[in-house]
């Protein structure tokens, strides 16, 4: 079925900041990958509990000293074939995802993405119909938390540098 011009188009960059509001997590650096069917999330300390639940820690970025502890119901166990090519079983949970103005319930497989730059991969099933991923854009809908802090720090350093420079010049020649 082809897309009609009247349908809205939602544009994403190939990398976006993602929130998982049910778990009170904001600003995860995520790679948007339309080649992947299911989304995946880097977790540590995965523990299987009773009643088809799992407990795990979500680490938003490298060096994050405060991981988020989450307990979630297992939606299913999926056989996934990652980029390494070797199939593996993964726990899949469901939660609400937010990218910019879009919020929807998605499935997320729990895995170690420690070697990856992005702690989350957003697969095509998580994207609403009419989504276009522009490979030339990044963070169309806002920066991840760590980047925001760095930018604020840069701005404050620049502001203090320009303030000290202007205070140091007397205007006399």
mmCIF file with all atom_site columns, C-alpha atoms in Angstrom, residues 89-170:
data_model
loop_
_atom_site.group_PDB
_atom_site.id
_atom_site.type_symbol
_atom_site.label_atom_id
_atom_site.label_alt_id
_atom_site.label_comp_id
_atom_site.label_asym_id
_atom_site.label_entity_id
_atom_site.label_seq_id
_atom_site.pdbx_PDB_ins_code
_atom_site.Cartn_x
_atom_site.Cartn_y
_atom_site.Cartn_z
_atom_site.occupancy
_atom_site.B_iso_or_equiv
_atom_site.pdbx_formal_charge
_atom_site.auth_seq_id
_atom_site.auth_comp_id
_atom_site.auth_asym_id
_atom_site.auth_atom_id
_atom_site.pdbx_PDB_model_num
ATOM 1  C CA . UNK A 1 89  ? 17.060 -16.079 23.070 1.00 0.00 ? 89  UNK A CA 1
ATOM 2  C CA . UNK A 1 90  ? 16.161 -12.770 24.716 1.00 0.00 ? 90  UNK A CA 1
ATOM 3  C CA . UNK A 1 91  ? 13.573 -11.615 27.224 1.00 0.00 ? 91  UNK A CA 1
ATOM 4  C CA . UNK A 1 92  ? 11.170 -9.110  25.682 1.00 0.00 ? 92  UNK A CA 1
ATOM 5  C CA . UNK A 1 93  ? 9.233  -6.618  27.803 1.00 0.00 ? 93  UNK A CA 1
ATOM 6  C CA . UNK A 1 94  ? 6.695  -3.946  26.891 1.00 0.00 ? 94  UNK A CA 1
ATOM 7  C CA . UNK A 1 95  ? 6.806  -0.315  27.958 1.00 0.00 ? 95  UNK A CA 1
ATOM 8  C CA . UNK A 1 96  ? 5.938  3.148   26.754 1.00 0.00 ? 96  UNK A CA 1
ATOM 9  C CA . UNK A 1 97  ? 8.548  4.911   24.582 1.00 0.00 ? 97  UNK A CA 1
ATOM 10 C CA . UNK A 1 98  ? 8.707  8.637   23.879 1.00 0.00 ? 98  UNK A CA 1
ATOM 11 C CA . UNK A 1 99  ? 10.593 10.307  21.030 1.00 0.00 ? 99  UNK A CA 1
ATOM 12 C CA . UNK A 1 100 ? 9.685  13.985  20.754 1.00 0.00 ? 100 UNK A CA 1
ATOM 13 C CA . UNK A 1 101 ? 5.884  14.238  20.510 1.00 0.00 ? 101 UNK A CA 1
ATOM 14 C CA . UNK A 1 102 ? 5.405  10.528  19.750 1.00 0.00 ? 102 UNK A CA 1
ATOM 15 C CA . UNK A 1 103 ? 4.556  8.203   22.620 1.00 0.00 ? 103 UNK A CA 1
ATOM 16 C CA . UNK A 1 104 ? 3.642  4.558   22.135 1.00 0.00 ? 104 UNK A CA 1
ATOM 17 C CA . UNK A 1 105 ? 3.881  1.147   23.792 1.00 0.00 ? 105 UNK A CA 1
ATOM 18 C CA . UNK A 1 106 ? 6.654  -0.953  22.271 1.00 0.00 ? 106 UNK A CA 1
ATOM 19 C CA . UNK A 1 107 ? 8.413  -4.273  22.754 1.00 0.00 ? 107 UNK A CA 1
ATOM 20 C CA . UNK A 1 108 ? 12.045 -4.121  23.891 1.00 0.00 ? 108 UNK A CA 1
ATOM 21 C CA . UNK A 1 109 ? 14.473 -7.029  24.013 1.00 0.00 ? 109 UNK A CA 1
ATOM 22 C CA . UNK A 1 110 ? 16.880 -6.936  26.951 1.00 0.00 ? 110 UNK A CA 1
ATOM 23 C CA . UNK A 1 111 ? 20.539 -7.429  26.039 1.00 0.00 ? 111 UNK A CA 1
ATOM 24 C CA . UNK A 1 112 ? 24.060 -6.248  26.763 1.00 0.00 ? 112 UNK A CA 1
ATOM 25 C CA . UNK A 1 113 ? 24.908 -3.416  24.357 1.00 0.00 ? 113 UNK A CA 1
ATOM 26 C CA . UNK A 1 114 ? 27.966 -2.474  26.390 1.00 0.00 ? 114 UNK A CA 1
ATOM 27 C CA . UNK A 1 115 ? 30.256 -2.361  23.353 1.00 0.00 ? 115 UNK A CA 1
ATOM 28 C CA . UNK A 1 116 ? 27.803 -0.154  21.426 1.00 0.00 ? 116 UNK A CA 1
ATOM 29 C CA . UNK A 1 117 ? 27.816 3.647   21.449 1.00 0.00 ? 117 UNK A CA 1
ATOM 30 C CA . UNK A 1 118 ? 24.031 3.813   21.722 1.00 0.00 ? 118 UNK A CA 1
ATOM 31 C CA . UNK A 1 119 ? 22.426 2.111   24.719 1.00 0.00 ? 119 UNK A CA 1
ATOM 32 C CA . UNK A 1 120 ? 19.180 1.546   22.833 1.00 0.00 ? 120 UNK A CA 1
ATOM 33 C CA . UNK A 1 121 ? 18.277 0.476   19.334 1.00 0.00 ? 121 UNK A CA 1
ATOM 34 C CA . UNK A 1 122 ? 14.829 1.517   18.081 1.00 0.00 ? 122 UNK A CA 1
ATOM 35 C CA . UNK A 1 123 ? 13.548 -1.030  15.562 1.00 0.00 ? 123 UNK A CA 1
ATOM 36 C CA . UNK A 1 124 ? 10.960 -0.457  12.844 1.00 0.00 ? 124 UNK A CA 1
ATOM 37 C CA . UNK A 1 125 ? 8.064  -2.009  14.809 1.00 0.00 ? 125 UNK A CA 1
ATOM 38 C CA . UNK A 1 126 ? 8.413  0.792   17.388 1.00 0.00 ? 126 UNK A CA 1
ATOM 39 C CA . UNK A 1 127 ? 7.915  3.506   14.775 1.00 0.00 ? 127 UNK A CA 1
ATOM 40 C CA . UNK A 1 128 ? 4.495  4.845   13.799 1.00 0.00 ? 128 UNK A CA 1
ATOM 41 C CA . UNK A 1 129 ? 3.310  4.575   10.186 1.00 0.00 ? 129 UNK A CA 1
ATOM 42 C CA . UNK A 1 130 ? 4.568  7.477   8.105  1.00 0.00 ? 130 UNK A CA 1
ATOM 43 C CA . UNK A 1 131 ? 7.909  7.726   9.915  1.00 0.00 ? 131 UNK A CA 1
ATOM 44 C CA . UNK A 1 132 ? 10.876 8.769   7.806  1.00 0.00 ? 132 UNK A CA 1
ATOM 45 C CA . UNK A 1 133 ? 14.404 8.302   9.119  1.00 0.00 ? 133 UNK A CA 1
ATOM 46 C CA . UNK A 1 134 ? 16.793 10.848  7.612  1.00 0.00 ? 134 UNK A CA 1
ATOM 47 C CA . UNK A 1 135 ? 20.332 9.413   7.728  1.00 0.00 ? 135 UNK A CA 1
ATOM 48 C CA . UNK A 1 136 ? 21.788 12.931  7.578  1.00 0.00 ? 136 UNK A CA 1
ATOM 49 C CA . UNK A 1 137 ? 20.056 14.107  10.762 1.00 0.00 ? 137 UNK A CA 1
ATOM 50 C CA . UNK A 1 138 ? 20.714 13.463  14.448 1.00 0.00 ? 138 UNK A CA 1
ATOM 51 C CA . UNK A 1 139 ? 18.702 14.431  17.517 1.00 0.00 ? 139 UNK A CA 1
ATOM 52 C CA . UNK A 1 140 ? 15.827 16.072  15.640 1.00 0.00 ? 140 UNK A CA 1
ATOM 53 C CA . UNK A 1 141 ? 13.680 15.829  18.781 1.00 0.00 ? 141 UNK A CA 1
ATOM 54 C CA . UNK A 1 142 ? 16.219 16.852  21.418 1.00 0.00 ? 142 UNK A CA 1
ATOM 55 C CA . UNK A 1 143 ? 19.592 15.813  22.787 1.00 0.00 ? 143 UNK A CA 1
ATOM 56 C CA . UNK A 1 144 ? 20.221 12.970  25.242 1.00 0.00 ? 144 UNK A CA 1
ATOM 57 C CA . UNK A 1 145 ? 20.746 14.135  28.845 1.00 0.00 ? 145 UNK A CA 1
ATOM 58 C CA . UNK A 1 146 ? 24.529 13.728  28.818 1.00 0.00 ? 146 UNK A CA 1
ATOM 59 C CA . UNK A 1 147 ? 24.867 15.885  25.691 1.00 0.00 ? 147 UNK A CA 1
ATOM 60 C CA . UNK A 1 148 ? 22.585 18.551  27.159 1.00 0.00 ? 148 UNK A CA 1
ATOM 61 C CA . UNK A 1 149 ? 24.803 18.788  30.237 1.00 0.00 ? 149 UNK A CA 1
ATOM 62 C CA . UNK A 1 150 ? 27.939 19.076  28.097 1.00 0.00 ? 150 UNK A CA 1
ATOM 63 C CA . UNK A 1 151 ? 26.368 21.844  25.996 1.00 0.00 ? 151 UNK A CA 1
ATOM 64 C CA . UNK A 1 152 ? 25.286 23.769  29.117 1.00 0.00 ? 152 UNK A CA 1
ATOM 65 C CA . UNK A 1 153 ? 28.803 23.360  30.535 1.00 0.00 ? 153 UNK A CA 1
ATOM 66 C CA . UNK A 1 154 ? 30.347 24.651  27.267 1.00 0.00 ? 154 UNK A CA 1
ATOM 67 C CA . UNK A 1 155 ? 27.988 27.628  27.246 1.00 0.00 ? 155 UNK A CA 1
ATOM 68 C CA . UNK A 1 156 ? 28.805 28.494  30.862 1.00 0.00 ? 156 UNK A CA 1
ATOM 69 C CA . UNK A 1 157 ? 32.559 28.202  30.168 1.00 0.00 ? 157 UNK A CA 1
ATOM 70 C CA . UNK A 1 158 ? 32.182 30.425  27.096 1.00 0.00 ? 158 UNK A CA 1
ATOM 71 C CA . UNK A 1 159 ? 30.082 32.908  29.052 1.00 0.00 ? 159 UNK A CA 1
ATOM 72 C CA . UNK A 1 160 ? 32.599 33.077  31.920 1.00 0.00 ? 160 UNK A CA 1
ATOM 73 C CA . UNK A 1 161 ? 35.484 33.430  29.443 1.00 0.00 ? 161 UNK A CA 1
ATOM 74 C CA . UNK A 1 162 ? 33.791 36.284  27.607 1.00 0.00 ? 162 UNK A CA 1
ATOM 75 C CA . UNK A 1 163 ? 32.845 37.928  30.939 1.00 0.00 ? 163 UNK A CA 1
ATOM 76 C CA . UNK A 1 164 ? 36.413 37.753  32.241 1.00 0.00 ? 164 UNK A CA 1
ATOM 77 C CA . UNK A 1 165 ? 37.783 39.027  28.924 1.00 0.00 ? 165 UNK A CA 1
ATOM 78 C CA . UNK A 1 166 ? 35.393 41.977  28.917 1.00 0.00 ? 166 UNK A CA 1
ATOM 79 C CA . UNK A 1 167 ? 36.172 42.690  32.590 1.00 0.00 ? 167 UNK A CA 1
ATOM 80 C CA . UNK A 1 168 ? 39.903 42.597  31.823 1.00 0.00 ? 168 UNK A CA 1
ATOM 81 C CA . UNK A 1 169 ? 39.718 45.179  29.016 1.00 0.00 ? 169 UNK A CA 1
ATOM 82 C CA . UNK A 1 170 ? 39.519 48.747  30.252 1.00 0.00 ? 170 UNK A CA 1
#
